[in-house]
Amino acid sequence: MSTYTATDQRKVTTRRLMEMKERGERIAMLTAYDYSMAKLVDEAGMDVILVGDSASNVMVGNPTTLPMTLDQMIYHAKSVTNGVKRALVVCDMPFGTYQGNSKEALASAVRIMKESGAEAVKIEGGSEIVESIERILCAGIPVMGHLGLTPQSINKFGTYNVRAREEAEANKLLEDAKLLERTGCFALVLEKIPADLAARVAQEVKIPVIGIGAGGGVDGQVLVIHDMLGINQGFSPRFLRRYADLATVMTDALGNYINDVKTRDFPNEKEQY
Ligand code: KIV
């Protein structure tokens, strides 16, 4: 039994997220990558489901998000939309499908929308990728921005440490946030930046700002489902709150199953035809 019931059962849209920000209601966002998980997440009352390219880490086992392809993202996003009725489904555009060539960016976004049924795309970066965002928006595709720690740029950053601690980077982030708002992004993810800076961004732009490791002064929060459910045990940053220890629950269940098979306890008479 879920402990939360959404008061508004209507389909979540980009417009509803804006209304939530206006009335000060926090936005709950979580990743999902497959049908069964997405169905549970949606039925729990999540506002936004992100088909993140973190699938590369938690579904495929890659050390970075860079290897993810457009076909793989579409496969995951289609699996998610098949299970979702209420939440807004946003799909990450993978590395290499939108930077530097706005026509390619539009073609990639169109494929995601047509083939997966996702309702928006998310793109990492600021002024460098504005041309791509403009072209995607021209086709009527909603775009969520992503600033701060942008994991697709890990090879440029060199570490997954907190971003924008220095004044110059913080100023650029603030300018980029305003630019993305002016360009027409419907929302913004801020990843792993100082809480004061994130709160300032959320105050200075009208679009919803969703944080991950960005403190409580923003308009909503997002986590990776494998991390918050404790399936992925090897990742414990300070910002992560674990809501379950599914690794232990699953390991116990798997051990019990193996034991029952080995000891011939399973199946019993009632479990056969
Ligand atoms: O890929 C992802 O899961 C993300 C979130 C961490 C925001 O981009």
XYZ file of N, CA and C in Angstrom, residues 52-261:
630
model
N 16.264 8.078 -17.697
C 17.591 8.703 -17.685
C 18.604 7.856 -18.441
N 19.635 8.547 -18.948
C 20.718 7.764 -19.556
C 21.590 7.133 -18.469
N 21.197 7.357 -17.186
C 21.789 6.590 -16.088
C 21.465 5.108 -16.253
N 20.572 4.774 -17.183
C 20.361 3.369 -17.574
C 21.702 2.727 -17.927
N 22.594 3.542 -18.481
C 23.923 3.038 -18.847
C 24.628 2.448 -17.633
N 24.495 3.144 -16.469
C 25.143 2.680 -15.240
C 24.370 1.542 -14.595
N 23.068 1.772 -14.334
C 22.336 0.840 -13.470
C 21.689 -0.323 -14.229
N 21.472 -0.177 -15.523
C 20.879 -1.278 -16.291
C 21.933 -2.067 -17.060
N 22.957 -1.336 -17.554
C 23.956 -2.002 -18.412
C 25.259 -2.283 -17.678
N 25.549 -1.462 -16.625
C 26.788 -1.687 -15.874
C 27.988 -0.944 -16.423
N 27.752 0.065 -17.275
C 28.866 0.882 -17.779
C 29.317 1.880 -16.706
N 30.596 2.272 -16.719
C 31.054 3.265 -15.737
C 30.554 4.676 -16.023
N 30.193 4.997 -17.260
C 29.685 6.337 -17.588
C 28.405 6.211 -18.412
N 27.787 7.382 -18.677
C 26.554 7.376 -19.485
C 26.848 7.484 -20.983
N 28.114 7.678 -21.325
C 28.449 7.976 -22.722
C 28.090 6.892 -23.748
N 28.174 5.595 -23.402
C 27.915 4.583 -24.441
C 26.456 4.471 -24.891
N 25.529 5.053 -24.132
C 24.099 4.876 -24.443
C 23.771 5.353 -25.859
N 23.004 4.557 -26.607
C 22.647 4.942 -27.976
C 21.195 5.414 -28.026
N 20.852 6.033 -29.140
C 19.474 6.497 -29.321
C 18.516 5.299 -29.336
N 18.895 4.233 -30.016
C 18.043 3.033 -30.061
C 17.811 2.472 -28.659
N 18.862 2.447 -27.841
C 18.711 1.922 -26.471
C 17.792 2.813 -25.642
N 17.943 4.145 -25.774
C 17.080 5.057 -25.010
C 15.621 4.894 -25.455
N 15.414 4.719 -26.743
C 14.042 4.551 -27.250
C 13.448 3.247 -26.710
N 14.255 2.192 -26.685
C 13.797 0.902 -26.138
C 13.345 1.054 -24.677
N 14.184 1.724 -23.866
C 13.822 1.920 -22.451
C 12.599 2.821 -22.320
N 12.578 3.899 -23.104
C 11.465 4.857 -22.979
C 10.146 4.215 -23.395
N 10.166 3.384 -24.426
C 8.930 2.709 -24.856
C 8.452 1.746 -23.760
N 9.402 1.050 -23.131
C 9.046 0.131 -22.040
C 8.385 0.903 -20.905
N 8.877 2.109 -20.648
C 8.327 2.940 -19.564
C 6.944 3.468 -19.936
N 6.814 4.034 -21.109
C 5.504 4.637 -21.462
C 4.414 3.562 -21.507
N 4.786 2.325 -21.809
C 3.788 1.237 -21.807
C 3.174 1.032 -20.419
N 3.903 1.457 -19.363
C 3.415 1.217 -17.997
C 2.861 2.454 -17.298
N 2.875 3.596 -17.980
C 2.547 4.863 -17.295
C 1.235 5.470 -17.783
N 0.410 5.877 -16.819
C -0.851 6.545 -17.176
C -0.831 8.032 -16.788
N -0.304 8.348 -15.579
C -0.448 9.713 -15.063
C 0.807 10.581 -15.182
N 1.951 10.023 -14.851
C 3.181 10.835 -14.797
C 3.569 11.367 -16.174
N 4.275 12.495 -16.165
C 4.888 13.005 -17.395
C 6.161 12.194 -17.634
N 6.308 11.644 -18.834
C 7.512 10.840 -19.126
C 8.501 11.671 -19.957
N 9.696 11.821 -19.391
C 10.761 12.595 -20.036
C 11.896 11.631 -20.381
N 12.414 11.725 -21.598
C 13.499 10.816 -22.005
C 14.792 11.605 -22.240
N 15.882 11.138 -21.650
C 17.191 11.764 -21.887
C 17.608 11.583 -23.336
N 18.181 12.650 -23.912
C 18.826 12.489 -25.225
C 20.255 12.025 -24.952
N 20.661 10.903 -25.545
C 21.990 10.374 -25.207
C 23.129 11.173 -25.831
N 24.297 11.005 -25.230
C 25.531 11.663 -25.684
C 25.722 11.475 -27.202
N 26.019 12.596 -27.869
C 26.346 12.522 -29.292
C 25.160 12.621 -30.227
N 23.957 12.830 -29.677
C 22.792 12.872 -30.568
C 22.205 14.278 -30.705
N 22.836 15.259 -30.058
C 22.273 16.614 -30.150
C 23.316 17.727 -30.131
N 24.560 17.431 -29.735
C 25.569 18.487 -29.610
C 26.131 18.830 -30.997
N 26.231 20.120 -31.280
C 26.984 20.539 -32.473
C 26.216 20.532 -33.776
N 25.075 19.884 -33.827
C 24.334 19.830 -35.094
C 22.844 19.825 -34.766
N 22.226 20.995 -34.951
C 20.832 21.136 -34.500
C 19.869 20.293 -35.341
N 20.229 20.050 -36.612
C 19.349 19.206 -37.444
C 19.344 17.773 -36.924
N 20.533 17.313 -36.553
C 20.639 15.955 -35.990
C 19.902 15.897 -34.650
N 20.011 16.983 -33.877
C 19.322 17.052 -32.579
C 17.820 16.905 -32.784
N 17.292 17.627 -33.782
C 15.854 17.552 -34.044
C 15.474 16.137 -34.487
N 16.273 15.567 -35.385
C 15.966 14.213 -35.883
C 15.978 13.211 -34.718
N 16.924 13.362 -33.792
C 17.006 12.446 -32.646
C 15.775 12.610 -31.745
N 15.409 13.863 -31.488
C 14.259 14.129 -30.601
C 12.965 13.612 -31.238
N 12.843 13.794 -32.543
C 11.639 13.322 -33.240
C 11.548 11.797 -33.134
N 12.665 11.122 -33.304
C 12.642 9.643 -33.167
C 12.190 9.231 -31.766
N 12.720 9.911 -30.748
C 12.332 9.576 -29.368
C 10.829 9.734 -29.195
N 10.298 10.864 -29.662
C 8.855 11.136 -29.465
C 8.007 10.139 -30.247
N 8.361 9.902 -31.521
C 7.557 9.022 -32.381
C 7.610 7.565 -31.934
N 8.818 7.094 -31.619
C 8.993 5.657 -31.400
C 8.794 5.216 -29.952
N 8.887 6.179 -28.998
C 8.767 5.751 -27.598
C 7.499 6.234 -26.918
N 6.911 7.313 -27.448
C 5.732 7.862 -26.766
C 6.083 8.739 -25.574
N 7.381 9.018 -25.357
C 7.761 9.971 -24.291
C 7.164 11.330 -24.631
N 6.999 12.157 -23.597
C 6.301 13.436 -23.805
C 7.228 14.646 -23.795
N 8.500 14.410 -23.516
C 9.488 15.493 -23.499
C 10.874 14.866 -23.537
N 11.863 15.699 -23.873
C 13.253 15.218 -23.837
C 14.049 16.072 -22.862
N 15.129 15.492 -22.336
C 16.047 16.239 -21.470
C 17.411 16.290 -22.139
N 18.035 17.474 -22.040
C 19.323 17.698 -22.709
C 20.299 18.338 -21.737
N 21.542 17.869 -21.736
C 22.558 18.431 -20.843
C 23.282 19.599 -21.514
N 23.412 20.722 -20.773
C 24.231 21.830 -21.266
C 23.499 23.145 -21.316
N 24.292 24.241 -21.506
C 23.730 25.585 -21.529
C 23.887 26.243 -22.889
N 24.589 27.405 -22.900
C 24.665 28.217 -24.124
C 25.210 27.418 -25.321
N 26.044 26.431 -25.055
C 26.676 25.665 -26.142
C 25.661 24.904 -26.990
N 24.513 24.590 -26.413
C 23.563 23.724 -27.151
C 22.209 24.410 -27.402
N 22.215 25.735 -27.258
C 20.943 26.463 -27.393
C 20.331 26.309 -28.790
N 21.191 26.300 -29.807
C 20.681 26.157 -31.181
C 19.903 24.842 -31.335
N 20.437 23.789 -30.742
C 19.748 22.482 -30.818
C 18.411 22.546 -30.086
N 18.414 23.189 -28.909
C 17.165 23.287 -28.131
C 16.121 24.071 -28.925
N 16.549 25.184 -29.541
C 15.599 26.008 -30.312
C 14.956 25.199 -31.420
N 15.771 24.418 -32.126
C 15.228 23.659 -33.256
C 14.262 22.566 -32.785
N 14.612 21.930 -31.669
C 13.720 20.877 -31.138
C 12.394 21.500 -30.701
N 12.484 22.668 -30.050
C 11.258 23.344 -29.584
C 10.381 23.756 -30.755
N 11.011 24.114 -31.880
C 10.243 24.517 -33.066
C 9.316 23.401 -33.537
N 9.698 22.156 -33.260
C 8.876 21.013 -33.680
C 7.795 20.701 -32.642
N 7.703 21.526 -31.603
C 6.668 21.296 -30.589
C 7.047 20.239 -29.572
N 8.336 19.992 -29.441
C 8.795 18.982 -28.475
C 9.289 19.696 -27.212
N 8.660 19.436 -26.054
C 9.108 20.103 -24.824
C 10.511 19.644 -24.415
N 11.304 20.607 -23.968
C 12.693 20.309 -23.582
C 12.923 20.682 -22.111
N 13.499 19.724 -21.376
C 13.945 19.954 -20.001
C 15.461 20.150 -20.065
N 15.971 21.227 -19.451
C 17.410 21.460 -19.439
C 18.082 20.706 -18.299
N 19.396 20.686 -18.283
C 20.164 19.981 -17.235
C 21.512 20.691 -17.103
N 21.730 21.325 -15.949
C 22.966 22.081 -15.700
C 23.630 21.595 -14.411
N 24.858 22.085 -14.180
C 25.611 21.669 -12.997
C 26.498 20.502 -13.371
N 26.411 19.423 -12.593
C 27.150 18.213 -12.977
C 26.380 17.550 -14.126
N 26.971 17.582 -15.293
C 26.342 16.971 -16.471
C 27.183 15.734 -16.823
N 26.687 14.541 -16.444
C 27.543 13.342 -16.525
C 28.076 13.014 -17.929
N 27.398 13.510 -18.980
C 27.929 13.243 -20.321
C 29.246 13.984 -20.571
N 29.551 14.991 -19.708
C 30.808 15.752 -19.858
C 31.864 15.287 -18.858
N 31.727 14.088 -18.323
C 32.640 13.619 -17.282
C 34.102 13.659 -17.732
N 34.336 13.408 -19.016
C 35.732 13.409 -19.476
C 36.329 14.817 -19.497
N 35.456 15.829 -19.638
C 35.926 17.220 -19.565
C 36.134 17.624 -18.097
N 35.171 17.268 -17.216
C 35.266 17.639 -15.799
C 36.384 16.867 -15.090
N 36.503 15.587 -15.411
C 37.516 14.743 -14.758
C 37.072 14.121 -13.449
N 36.032 14.670 -12.793
C 35.525 14.084 -11.544
C 34.005 14.287 -11.479
N 33.376 13.524 -10.534
C 31.943 13.707 -10.285
C 31.719 14.605 -9.060
N 32.712 15.451 -8.732
C 32.594 16.343 -7.571
C 31.541 17.429 -7.803
N 31.183 18.103 -6.698
C 30.223 19.216 -6.759
C 30.707 20.273 -7.753
N 29.783 20.778 -8.593
C 30.111 21.804 -9.593
C 29.747 23.196 -9.069
N 30.248 24.185 -9.764
C 29.872 25.600 -9.587
C 30.116 26.118 -8.174
N 31.178 25.663 -7.540
C 31.570 26.234 -6.239
C 32.270 27.579 -6.459
N 33.001 27.683 -7.589
C 33.726 28.930 -7.892
C 32.760 29.935 -8.508
N 33.063 31.226 -8.262
C 32.153 32.297 -8.685
C 31.917 32.299 -10.206
N 32.986 32.111 -10.955
C 32.849 32.197 -12.418
C 31.899 31.114 -12.939
N 32.060 29.901 -12.418
C 31.194 28.795 -12.881
C 29.753 28.992 -12.392
N 29.640 29.528 -11.149
C 28.294 29.778 -10.610
C 27.572 30.827 -11.447
N 28.310 31.900 -11.838
C 27.702 32.954 -12.664
C 27.273 32.413 -14.021
N 28.123 31.573 -14.597
C 27.767 30.990 -15.911
C 26.524 30.122 -15.774
N 26.458 29.349 -14.673
C 25.288 28.475 -14.479
C 24.005 29.305 -14.364
N 24.084 30.396 -13.612
C 22.904 31.263 -13.444
C 22.493 31.848 -14.795
N 23.481 32.311 -15.566
C 23.176 32.873 -16.898
C 22.591 31.805 -17.812
N 23.166 30.601 -17.756
C 22.658 29.492 -18.597
C 21.216 29.150 -18.234
N 20.920 29.156 -16.918
C 19.553 28.832 -16.474
C 18.561 29.839 -17.051
N 18.944 31.130 -17.003
C 18.059 32.174 -17.542
C 17.933 32.050 -19.060
N 19.036 31.691 -19.697
C 19.018 31.507 -21.155
C 18.095 30.347 -21.548
N 18.196 29.242 -20.794
C 17.347 28.084 -21.109
C 15.874 28.438 -20.902
N 15.603 29.225 -19.872
C 14.218 29.669 -19.654
C 13.746 30.534 -20.829
N 14.571 31.522 -21.222
C 14.204 32.406 -22.347
C 14.032 31.615 -23.626
N 14.851 30.591 -23.812
C 14.784 29.787 -25.040
C 13.492 28.976 -25.091
N 12.936 28.647 -23.922
C 11.647 27.953 -23.923
C 11.629 26.602 -23.235
N 12.705 26.252 -22.521
C 12.688 24.994 -21.761
C 11.551 25.062 -20.739
N 10.879 23.934 -20.509
C 9.739 23.954 -19.575
C 10.176 23.685 -18.138
N 11.393 23.185 -17.936
C 11.902 22.867 -16.599
C 13.408 22.668 -16.710
N 14.027 22.558 -15.546
C 15.482 22.483 -15.494
C 15.895 21.516 -14.395
N 16.840 20.635 -14.696
C 17.458 19.814 -13.641
C 18.774 20.467 -13.247
N 19.014 20.587 -11.948
C 20.312 21.063 -11.446
C 20.941 19.928 -10.665
N 22.106 19.491 -11.097
C 22.733 18.330 -10.444
C 23.994 18.744 -9.693
N 24.039 18.325 -8.416
C 25.246 18.421 -7.578
C 25.905 19.800 -7.616
N 25.167 20.799 -7.155
C 25.722 22.153 -7.024
C 25.379 22.657 -5.618
N 26.036 23.714 -5.128
C 25.727 24.225 -3.792
C 24.250 24.602 -3.670
N 23.687 24.304 -2.476
C 22.249 24.521 -2.253
C 21.864 25.993 -2.416
N 22.740 26.910 -1.970
C 22.430 28.346 -2.078
C 22.262 28.773 -3.529
N 23.169 28.279 -4.358
C 23.116 28.638 -5.782
C 21.848 28.071 -6.425
N 21.537 26.815 -6.094
C 20.339 26.172 -6.679
C 19.080 26.936 -6.266
N 19.021 27.333 -4.979
C 17.849 28.073 -4.498
C 17.736 29.411 -5.226
N 18.880 30.033 -5.481
C 18.869 31.331 -6.179
C 18.332 31.141 -7.610
N 18.784 30.073 -8.276
C 18.286 29.806 -9.634
C 16.771 29.620 -9.595
N 16.304 28.821 -8.630
C 14.856 28.539 -8.549
C 14.049 29.813 -8.302
N 14.662 30.767 -7.589
C 13.957 32.044 -7.341
C 13.972 32.939 -8.574
N 15.053 32.850 -9.345
C 15.227 33.812 -10.441
C 14.638 33.352 -11.766
N 14.249 32.076 -11.861
C 13.551 31.644 -13.095
C 12.129 31.229 -12.720
N 11.233 31.345 -13.700
C 9.829 30.999 -13.423
C 9.548 29.515 -13.666
N 10.410 28.870 -14.484
C 10.178 27.447 -14.782
C 10.594 26.584 -13.581
N 9.962 25.403 -13.416
C 10.326 24.527 -12.296
C 11.784 24.063 -12.365
N 12.427 24.088 -11.209
C 13.816 23.632 -11.095
C 13.813 22.371 -10.231
N 14.304 21.277 -10.795
C 14.332 19.988 -10.097
C 15.773 19.690 -9.720
N 16.005 19.383 -8.459
C 17.379 19.179 -8.019
C 17.731 17.730 -7.741
N 19.013 17.435 -7.913
C 19.584 16.166 -7.427
C 20.926 16.554 -6.821
N 21.009 16.460 -5.508
C 22.211 16.959 -4.831
C 22.299 18.473 -4.926
N 21.156 19.150 -4.919
C 21.131 20.613 -5.069
C 20.337 21.256 -3.936
N 20.097 20.528 -2.857
C 19.440 21.096 -1.675
C 17.931 21.186 -1.780
N 17.340 21.767 -0.724
C 15.877 21.779 -0.609
C 15.210 23.059 -1.078
N 15.986 24.011 -1.593
C 15.400 25.285 -2.006
C 14.924 25.322 -3.437
N 14.842 24.168 -4.072
C 14.388 24.108 -5.469
C 12.947 23.593 -5.514
N 12.386 23.462 -6.710
C 10.946 23.180 -6.827
C 10.599 21.694 -6.815
N 11.607 20.847 -6.886
C 11.338 19.411 -6.875
C 12.630 18.641 -6.748
N 12.507 17.327 -6.624
C 13.687 16.472 -6.444
C 13.615 15.302 -7.411
N 14.799 14.846 -7.836
C 14.876 13.625 -8.647
C 15.987 12.740 -8.093
N 15.752 11.428 -8.099
C 16.791 10.452 -7.745
C 16.755 9.325 -8.767
N 17.795 8.521 -8.751
C 17.847 7.321 -9.595
C 17.210 6.182 -8.792
N 16.260 5.483 -9.387
C 15.448 4.518 -8.630
C 16.293 3.407 -7.999
N 17.301 2.931 -8.703
C 18.129 1.850 -8.146
C 18.890 2.305 -6.897
N 19.237 3.600 -6.863
C 19.967 4.139 -5.708
C 19.027 4.291 -4.520
N 17.864 4.897 -4.714
C 16.979 5.198 -3.566
C 16.282 3.950 -3.031
N 16.169 2.910 -3.856
C 15.589 1.659 -3.360
C 16.654 0.714 -2.794
N 17.910 1.142 -2.865
C 18.982 0.316 -2.292
C 19.256 -0.947 -3.097
N 19.001 -0.887 -4.408
C 19.359 -2.025 -5.275
C 20.838 -1.883 -5.620
N 21.214 -0.641 -5.918
C 22.597 -0.313 -6.244
C 23.311 0.078 -4.953
N 24.071 -0.838 -4.374
C 24.668 -0.605 -3.052
C 25.988 0.156 -3.113
N 26.590 0.188 -4.304
C 27.947 0.733 -4.413
C 28.003 2.239 -4.619
N 26.914 2.950 -4.380
C 26.864 4.388 -4.663
C 26.206 5.090 -3.489
N 26.985 5.840 -2.699
C 26.426 6.474 -1.491
C 26.814 7.933 -1.344
N 26.500 8.785 -2.316
C 26.819 10.198 -2.143
C 25.996 10.800 -1.008
N 26.426 11.935 -0.488
C 25.746 12.571 0.641
C 24.279 12.892 0.338
N 23.987 13.234 -0.931
C 22.622 13.666 -1.253
C 21.618 12.518 -1.332
N 22.119 11.282 -1.324
C 21.207 10.150 -1.547
C 20.532 9.707 -0.253
N 19.195 9.710 -0.245
C 18.470 9.081 0.871
C 17.950 7.740 0.375
N 18.246 6.676 1.140
C 17.763 5.338 0.762
C 16.434 5.067 1.440
N 15.449 4.688 0.644
C 14.098 4.429 1.160
C 13.826 2.947 1.338
N 14.755 2.106 0.937
C 14.590 0.659 1.097
C 15.956 0.016 0.957
N 16.020 -1.246 1.345
C 17.262 -2.009 1.196
C 16.931 -3.229 0.341
N 16.547 -2.949 -0.905
C 16.080 -4.052 -1.750
C 17.175 -5.055 -2.071
N 18.432 -4.630 -2.028
C 19.510 -5.590 -2.303
C 19.455 -6.716 -1.276
N 19.233 -6.360 0.005
C 19.151 -7.380 1.051
C 17.887 -8.220 0.871
N 16.764 -7.546 0.625
C 15.497 -8.276 0.430
C 15.637 -9.268 -0.729
N 16.225 -8.817 -1.827
C 16.344 -9.677 -3.016
C 17.340 -10.802 -2.786
N 18.465 -10.477 -2.138
C 19.481 -11.510 -1.900
C 18.916 -12.606 -0.998
N 18.152 -12.199 0.033
C 17.517 -13.189 0.919
C 16.550 -14.070 0.137
N 15.705 -13.431 -0.680
C 14.711 -14.180 -1.451
C 15.395 -15.142 -2.425
N 16.452 -14.680 -3.062
C 17.152 -15.518 -4.041
C 17.805 -16.714 -3.351
N 18.400 -16.456 -2.183
C 19.019 -17.543 -1.405
C 17.976 -18.565 -0.983
N 16.795 -18.068 -0.540
C 15.721 -18.978 -0.125
C 15.252 -19.840 -1.294
N 15.145 -19.244 -2.458
C 14.702 -19.980 -3.649
C 15.703 -21.089 -4.011
N 16.986 -20.708 -4.032
C 18.022 -21.697 -4.382
C 17.973 -22.864 -3.386
N 17.868 -22.496 -2.106
C 17.809 -23.499 -1.052
C 16.616 -24.441 -1.240
N 15.446 -23.856 -1.527
C 14.226 -24.655 -1.698
C 14.336 -25.609 -2.887
N 14.997 -25.118 -3.967
C 15.175 -25.988 -5.137
C 16.119 -27.135 -4.786
